[in-house]
Short mmCIF file of C-alpha atoms in Angstrom, two decimals:
data_model
loop_
_atom_site.label_atom_id
_atom_site.label_comp_id
_atom_site.label_asym_id
_atom_site.label_seq_id
_atom_site.Cartn_x
_atom_site.Cartn_y
_atom_site.Cartn_z
CA MET A 79 -61.44 119.34 -170.37
CA THR A 80 -59.26 119.15 -167.63
CA MET A 81 -57.37 115.19 -166.89
CA GLU A 82 -58.99 113.58 -164.20
CA PHE A 83 -56.66 112.33 -161.24
CA GLY A 84 -56.91 109.00 -159.37
CA VAL A 85 -55.05 107.87 -156.75
CA GLN A 86 -54.93 103.71 -156.08
CA ILE A 87 -54.34 103.35 -152.55
CA GLY A 88 -52.80 99.81 -151.11
CA ALA A 89 -51.64 98.54 -147.69
CA LEU A 90 -53.01 101.72 -145.51
CA GLY A 91 -54.04 101.05 -142.12
CA TRP A 92 -57.51 102.39 -141.31
CA SER A 93 -56.80 105.43 -139.21
CA GLU A 94 -54.42 106.63 -141.83
CA LEU A 95 -56.91 105.44 -144.92
CA ARG A 96 -59.03 107.69 -143.66
CA ASP A 97 -56.59 110.82 -143.20
CA VAL A 98 -55.58 110.19 -146.67
CA ALA A 99 -58.82 109.44 -148.29
CA GLN A 100 -60.25 113.14 -146.71
CA THR A 101 -56.90 114.64 -147.90
CA ALA A 102 -57.29 113.34 -151.23
CA GLU A 103 -60.83 114.72 -151.64
CA ALA A 104 -59.57 118.18 -150.22
CA LEU A 105 -57.02 118.23 -153.11
CA GLY A 106 -59.78 117.63 -155.50
CA VAL A 107 -58.87 113.80 -156.42
CA HIS A 108 -61.28 112.56 -158.53
CA THR A 109 -61.34 108.80 -157.66
CA ILE A 110 -59.73 106.66 -155.12
CA TYR A 111 -58.98 103.29 -156.22
CA PHE A 112 -58.15 99.89 -154.23
CA PRO A 113 -56.65 96.45 -155.76
CA ASP A 114 -57.65 93.25 -154.97
CA HIS A 115 -55.05 90.94 -153.94
CA LEU A 116 -54.15 88.06 -151.29
CA ILE A 117 -50.82 89.22 -151.47
CA HIS A 118 -48.78 92.34 -152.72
CA GLU A 119 -46.22 91.43 -155.25
CA GLY A 120 -43.77 93.24 -157.03
CA PRO A 121 -41.76 92.63 -160.78
CA GLU A 122 -40.37 89.25 -160.77
CA ARG A 123 -42.54 87.40 -158.40
CA ASN A 124 -40.97 90.01 -155.58
CA ARG A 125 -43.21 89.38 -152.35
CA MET A 126 -43.56 92.92 -150.86
CA GLY A 127 -44.30 92.09 -147.53
CA LEU A 128 -47.65 94.21 -147.05
CA PRO A 129 -50.83 93.64 -145.76
CA ALA A 130 -53.46 92.85 -148.23
CA TYR A 131 -56.82 94.29 -146.84
CA ASP A 132 -60.04 93.61 -148.15
CA PRO A 133 -61.09 96.18 -150.75
CA MET A 134 -64.62 95.94 -150.25
CA VAL A 135 -63.88 97.16 -146.50
CA GLN A 136 -61.36 99.54 -147.39
CA ALA A 137 -63.95 101.09 -150.08
CA ALA A 138 -66.59 101.33 -147.32
CA VAL A 139 -64.26 102.94 -144.72
CA THR A 140 -63.67 105.38 -147.43
CA ALA A 141 -66.75 106.05 -148.29
CA GLU A 142 -67.86 106.75 -145.18
CA ALA A 143 -64.87 109.21 -144.42
CA THR A 144 -65.65 111.41 -147.48
CA LYS A 145 -68.50 113.02 -149.60
CA ARG A 146 -67.73 113.69 -152.95
CA VAL A 147 -64.62 111.63 -154.08
CA ARG A 148 -65.62 108.69 -156.10
CA ILE A 149 -64.64 105.40 -155.12
CA GLY A 150 -63.50 101.92 -156.81
CA HIS A 151 -61.15 99.47 -157.39
CA LEU A 152 -58.43 98.79 -160.05
CA VAL A 153 -59.29 96.23 -160.17
CA LEU A 154 -61.63 93.18 -158.53
CA CYS A 155 -60.50 89.76 -159.47
CA ASN A 156 -63.34 88.12 -160.89
CA LEU A 157 -62.20 85.03 -159.40
CA PHE A 158 -62.38 85.34 -155.97
CA ARG A 159 -66.42 85.94 -156.28
CA HIS A 160 -69.11 85.04 -157.75
CA PRO A 161 -70.74 87.79 -159.96
CA THR A 162 -73.94 87.59 -157.71
CA VAL A 163 -71.92 88.36 -154.72
CA THR A 164 -69.96 91.10 -156.73
CA ALA A 165 -73.37 92.57 -157.58
CA ARG A 166 -74.37 92.62 -154.15
CA SER A 167 -71.12 94.32 -152.86
CA LEU A 168 -70.85 96.76 -155.52
CA ALA A 169 -74.71 98.02 -154.86
CA THR A 170 -74.14 98.17 -151.46
CA LEU A 171 -71.40 100.14 -151.78
CA ASP A 172 -72.97 102.54 -154.08
CA GLU A 173 -75.92 102.79 -151.87
CA LEU A 174 -73.41 103.57 -149.06
CA SER A 175 -71.18 106.44 -150.83
CA GLY A 176 -74.88 107.94 -152.16
CA GLY A 177 -73.52 107.04 -156.01
CA ARG A 178 -70.04 107.31 -156.12
CA LEU A 179 -68.64 103.91 -157.00
CA VAL A 180 -67.02 103.17 -159.82
CA ALA A 181 -66.91 99.01 -160.63
CA GLY A 182 -63.88 98.06 -161.27
CA LEU A 183 -63.39 94.29 -162.27
CA GLY A 184 -60.31 92.06 -163.87
CA THR A 185 -59.52 88.68 -164.88
CA GLY A 186 -56.91 87.90 -161.99
CA TRP A 187 -53.61 87.52 -162.89
CA THR A 188 -51.01 87.17 -159.84
CA GLU A 189 -50.56 83.26 -159.96
CA THR A 190 -48.68 82.97 -156.41
CA GLU A 191 -51.68 84.19 -154.72
CA PHE A 192 -53.88 81.39 -156.35
CA ARG A 193 -51.30 78.77 -155.89
CA MET A 194 -50.73 79.86 -152.42
CA ALA A 195 -54.41 79.85 -151.75
CA GLY A 196 -55.59 76.70 -153.71
CA ILE A 197 -57.90 78.70 -156.01
CA PRO A 198 -58.24 77.72 -159.59
CA LEU A 199 -56.31 79.51 -162.13
CA PRO A 200 -57.84 78.90 -165.36
CA ASP A 201 -55.74 79.76 -168.75
CA ILE A 202 -56.41 83.12 -169.71
CA GLY A 203 -58.94 82.75 -172.77
CA THR A 204 -61.14 80.93 -169.84
CA ARG A 205 -60.79 83.57 -167.75
CA LEU A 206 -61.68 86.03 -170.41
CA ARG A 207 -64.85 84.14 -170.92
CA MET A 208 -65.76 84.11 -167.39
CA LEU A 209 -64.85 88.13 -167.11
CA ASP A 210 -67.26 88.72 -170.21
CA GLU A 211 -70.19 86.46 -168.64
CA ALA A 212 -69.69 87.94 -164.96
CA LEU A 213 -70.46 91.53 -166.55
CA ILE A 214 -73.26 90.60 -168.29
CA CYS A 215 -74.36 89.22 -164.88
CA LEU A 216 -73.82 92.36 -163.42
CA LEU A 217 -75.71 94.54 -165.38
CA GLY A 218 -78.41 91.67 -165.45
CA LEU A 219 -78.75 91.58 -162.02
CA TRP A 220 -78.63 95.54 -161.39
CA GLY A 221 -81.73 95.84 -163.78
CA ARG A 222 -85.47 96.24 -162.84
CA GLU A 223 -86.53 92.79 -163.72
CA PRO A 224 -85.69 89.32 -162.71
CA PHE A 225 -82.63 88.26 -164.48
CA THR A 226 -82.12 84.75 -165.81
CA PHE A 227 -78.81 83.65 -167.67
CA GLU A 228 -77.23 80.15 -169.20
CA GLY A 229 -73.76 80.67 -169.60
CA GLU A 230 -70.62 78.33 -169.95
CA PHE A 231 -69.42 79.39 -166.23
CA TYR A 232 -72.36 81.06 -164.45
CA ARG A 233 -76.36 80.22 -164.47
CA LEU A 234 -78.83 82.48 -163.21
CA ARG A 235 -82.55 81.93 -162.82
CA ASP A 236 -85.17 84.36 -161.99
CA ALA A 237 -82.28 86.39 -159.90
CA GLU A 238 -83.28 89.24 -158.28
CA MET A 239 -81.01 91.62 -156.34
CA LEU A 240 -81.67 93.98 -153.60
CA PRO A 241 -80.40 96.75 -153.32
CA ARG A 242 -80.46 97.60 -156.71
CA PRO A 243 -77.46 100.77 -157.42
CA VAL A 244 -78.24 104.35 -156.95
CA GLN A 245 -76.51 105.29 -159.95
CA ARG A 246 -78.99 104.19 -163.15
CA PRO A 247 -78.92 102.33 -165.36
CA HIS A 248 -75.50 101.09 -163.19
CA PRO A 249 -72.18 102.54 -161.98
CA PRO A 250 -69.55 103.17 -164.44
CA ILE A 251 -67.80 100.03 -165.54
CA VAL A 252 -64.01 100.03 -165.60
CA LEU A 253 -61.73 96.97 -166.63
CA GLY A 254 -57.95 97.09 -166.55
CA GLY A 255 -55.87 94.95 -168.65
CA GLY A 256 -53.92 95.09 -171.86
CA GLY A 257 -53.89 91.93 -173.86
CA ARG A 258 -56.36 92.39 -176.91
CA GLY A 259 -58.82 89.51 -175.47
CA LEU A 260 -59.16 91.94 -172.31
CA LEU A 261 -59.63 94.96 -175.11
CA ARG A 262 -62.32 92.99 -177.28
CA ILE A 263 -64.30 92.81 -173.69
CA ALA A 264 -63.58 96.48 -172.83
CA ALA A 265 -65.57 97.44 -176.27
CA ARG A 266 -68.24 95.41 -175.33
CA HIS A 267 -68.43 96.46 -171.77
CA ALA A 268 -66.50 99.37 -170.02
CA ASP A 269 -66.86 102.71 -169.66
CA VAL A 270 -62.99 103.42 -168.47
CA LEU A 271 -60.42 100.99 -169.92
CA ASN A 272 -57.11 101.16 -167.69
CA ILE A 273 -54.62 100.28 -170.18
CA ILE A 274 -51.76 98.00 -168.40
CA SER A 275 -49.04 95.78 -169.74
CA ASP A 276 -50.45 92.22 -170.85
CA ILE A 277 -49.57 90.24 -167.60
CA GLY A 278 -52.43 87.71 -167.56
CA ARG A 279 -50.96 85.30 -169.43
CA ASP A 280 -47.50 85.48 -167.70
CA GLY A 281 -49.25 85.17 -164.23
CA TYR A 282 -46.79 87.77 -162.76
CA ILE A 283 -45.07 91.15 -163.45
CA SER A 284 -42.17 90.39 -166.22
CA VAL A 285 -40.00 93.37 -166.11
CA PRO A 286 -38.85 92.83 -170.07
CA HIS A 287 -42.61 92.20 -170.98
CA ALA A 288 -43.47 95.20 -169.19
CA ALA A 289 -40.87 97.38 -170.65
CA LYS A 290 -42.63 96.70 -174.01
CA LEU A 291 -45.64 98.93 -172.86
CA VAL A 292 -43.93 101.97 -174.43
CA ASP A 293 -45.64 104.96 -176.39
CA ASP A 294 -46.34 103.25 -179.93
CA ALA A 295 -47.96 100.00 -177.78
CA PHE A 296 -50.25 102.25 -176.03
CA ARG A 297 -51.53 103.93 -178.49
CA ALA A 298 -51.96 100.93 -180.52
CA LYS A 299 -53.78 99.44 -177.46
CA VAL A 300 -56.19 102.50 -177.53
CA ARG A 301 -56.90 102.48 -181.43
CA PHE A 302 -57.50 98.62 -181.29
CA VAL A 303 -60.48 99.22 -178.52
CA ARG A 304 -61.50 102.03 -180.54
CA GLU A 305 -61.86 100.14 -183.68
CA GLU A 306 -63.65 97.16 -181.89
CA ALA A 307 -66.07 99.16 -180.05
CA ALA A 308 -67.11 100.54 -183.61
CA ARG A 309 -67.21 97.21 -185.13
CA LEU A 310 -69.72 96.29 -182.40
CA GLY A 311 -71.79 99.60 -182.99
CA ARG A 312 -71.13 101.21 -179.74
CA ASP A 313 -69.72 104.71 -179.63
CA PRO A 314 -66.01 104.39 -179.69
CA ARG A 315 -65.74 107.40 -177.76
CA ALA A 316 -67.71 106.52 -174.98
CA ILE A 317 -65.21 104.64 -173.86
CA ARG A 318 -62.95 106.68 -171.17
CA ILE A 319 -59.02 105.67 -171.54
CA SER A 320 -57.22 105.32 -168.17
CA ASN A 321 -53.19 105.47 -167.22
CA VAL A 322 -52.15 104.27 -164.20
CA ALA A 323 -48.08 105.30 -163.14
CA PHE A 324 -46.80 102.38 -160.94
CA THR A 325 -43.92 105.31 -160.15
CA ALA A 326 -44.39 108.99 -160.11
CA ALA A 327 -41.59 111.04 -159.25
CA ILE A 328 -41.49 114.81 -159.12
CA THR A 329 -37.99 116.63 -159.39
CA ASP A 330 -36.74 119.95 -158.80
CA SER A 331 -34.52 119.96 -161.71
CA PRO A 332 -34.29 118.89 -165.31
CA ALA A 333 -31.11 116.87 -164.42
CA ALA A 334 -32.96 115.63 -161.54
CA THR A 335 -35.14 113.98 -163.86
CA ARG A 336 -32.42 112.32 -166.13
CA ALA A 337 -30.61 111.10 -163.31
CA THR A 338 -33.75 109.14 -162.11
CA ALA A 339 -34.86 108.11 -165.46
CA GLU A 340 -31.40 106.53 -165.43
CA SER A 341 -31.72 104.71 -162.76
CA PHE A 342 -34.66 102.56 -164.15
CA ALA A 343 -33.44 102.52 -167.52
CA GLY A 344 -31.17 99.68 -166.88
CA MET A 345 -33.63 97.62 -165.23
CA PHE A 346 -36.35 98.00 -168.00
CA GLY A 347 -33.65 97.83 -170.96
CA LEU A 348 -34.81 101.09 -172.24
CA PRO A 349 -33.21 104.42 -172.82
CA PRO A 350 -33.82 107.05 -170.23
CA ASP A 351 -36.02 108.93 -172.73
CA ALA A 352 -38.27 106.13 -173.21
CA ILE A 353 -38.73 105.82 -169.39
CA VAL A 354 -40.16 109.28 -169.55
CA ARG A 355 -42.56 108.60 -172.00
CA SER A 356 -43.54 105.21 -170.44
CA PRO A 357 -47.05 104.63 -169.77
CA LEU A 358 -45.65 103.16 -166.45
CA PHE A 359 -43.88 106.35 -164.97
CA LEU A 360 -44.43 109.84 -164.85
CA ILE A 361 -40.69 111.86 -164.15
CA GLY A 362 -40.15 115.06 -164.19
CA THR A 363 -40.50 118.85 -162.54
CA PRO A 364 -43.99 120.28 -162.12
CA GLU A 365 -43.64 121.56 -165.56
CA GLU A 366 -42.05 118.65 -167.40
CA CYS A 367 -44.84 116.25 -166.06
CA VAL A 368 -47.82 118.71 -167.38
CA THR A 369 -45.93 118.66 -170.77
CA GLU A 370 -45.73 114.58 -170.56
CA LEU A 371 -49.82 114.45 -169.54
CA ARG A 372 -50.50 116.94 -172.34
CA ARG A 373 -48.99 114.93 -174.51
CA ARG A 374 -50.78 111.73 -173.44
CA ALA A 375 -53.82 113.21 -173.45
CA ARG A 376 -53.13 114.48 -177.06
CA ASP A 377 -51.63 111.28 -178.45
CA TRP A 378 -53.22 108.48 -176.37
CA GLU A 379 -56.49 110.47 -175.38
CA VAL A 380 -55.80 109.65 -171.72
CA ALA A 381 -58.90 111.23 -169.89
CA GLU A 382 -58.07 109.90 -166.26
CA PHE A 383 -54.39 109.67 -164.83
CA VAL A 384 -53.93 107.35 -161.81
CA ILE A 385 -51.00 107.28 -159.64
CA SER A 386 -50.16 104.24 -157.15
CA PHE A 387 -49.69 106.26 -153.51
CA THR A 388 -46.41 106.49 -151.95
CA GLY A 389 -47.33 109.29 -149.90
CA VAL A 390 -49.15 112.56 -149.23
CA ASP A 391 -46.67 114.71 -150.80
CA THR A 392 -46.61 113.66 -154.61
CA MET A 393 -49.78 113.42 -154.25
CA ARG A 394 -50.27 116.79 -153.25
CA THR A 395 -47.84 118.14 -155.61
CA LEU A 396 -49.46 116.47 -158.74
CA ALA A 397 -52.89 117.92 -157.56
CA GLU A 398 -51.41 121.43 -156.96
CA LYS A 399 -48.98 121.95 -159.34
CA VAL A 400 -49.51 119.47 -162.28
CA LEU A 401 -53.35 118.53 -162.55
CA PRO A 402 -54.78 121.82 -162.96
CA HIS A 403 -52.72 122.75 -166.07
CA VAL A 404 -52.86 119.51 -168.08
#
């Protein structure tokens, strides 16, 4: 099976977003994702000074501009919206797109934006329990019968939600994260698991912590979620594994690949060879990238590869010269 190709788009203005979305669709991109933040913050709390557009509006604009590509979020912050509001918005997007929504949700983690906005940020254990309940509510609200739920955080009584999603029984559920608590929730609920470094407890992207997500660590997370799903009675293969590369650099020679990897090696405290094999990166010539992604498909069971959008050229090269051969 050919690996599916996703693009996560952040701070594009509206006319550019439409153009990029249509280009992505023409190139055969499978899914366009949007992040959900009040500010864009890079490693070590570095504010990026980019506009943080409403991801529901971004998804709606993209749905109107395209016909086939799937549309979703990596990932919506559960703490920003009550599950009933999330359920309504996502069902609306599924109807608007003609059944192309993927429903991405996570705990929330960027401590800076919560402090800035005065929104409470509970400890990670509480956030995980809230996410688990929110997913139960989401699926219940999308059902055909009135939904009642008495949880620790959310209480619904004879709740009915119209519109319901076009996709039945519900749009695919995408969860993003890397800690064991999130992986346990993914084992219960997720159709797609996007594995990143475990940053929920820290509240920011710590470079030394992110550098721990190396080859063996990624495989261990996949193995853990599969085992947990089997323990719960789910088919462990029903969960598709997604890998997002926050830096994708297509080079023109092996020497350039080595030089690019070396430029990141010191920052992350890893040897260049480990940078090339890190889930955080995709660095190489088109041929080297094909080899590396085939390895990730084989060793990590990656079924979807996502890049952070940095320009049409990289997206085009991946779509035309790399992904068709994986």
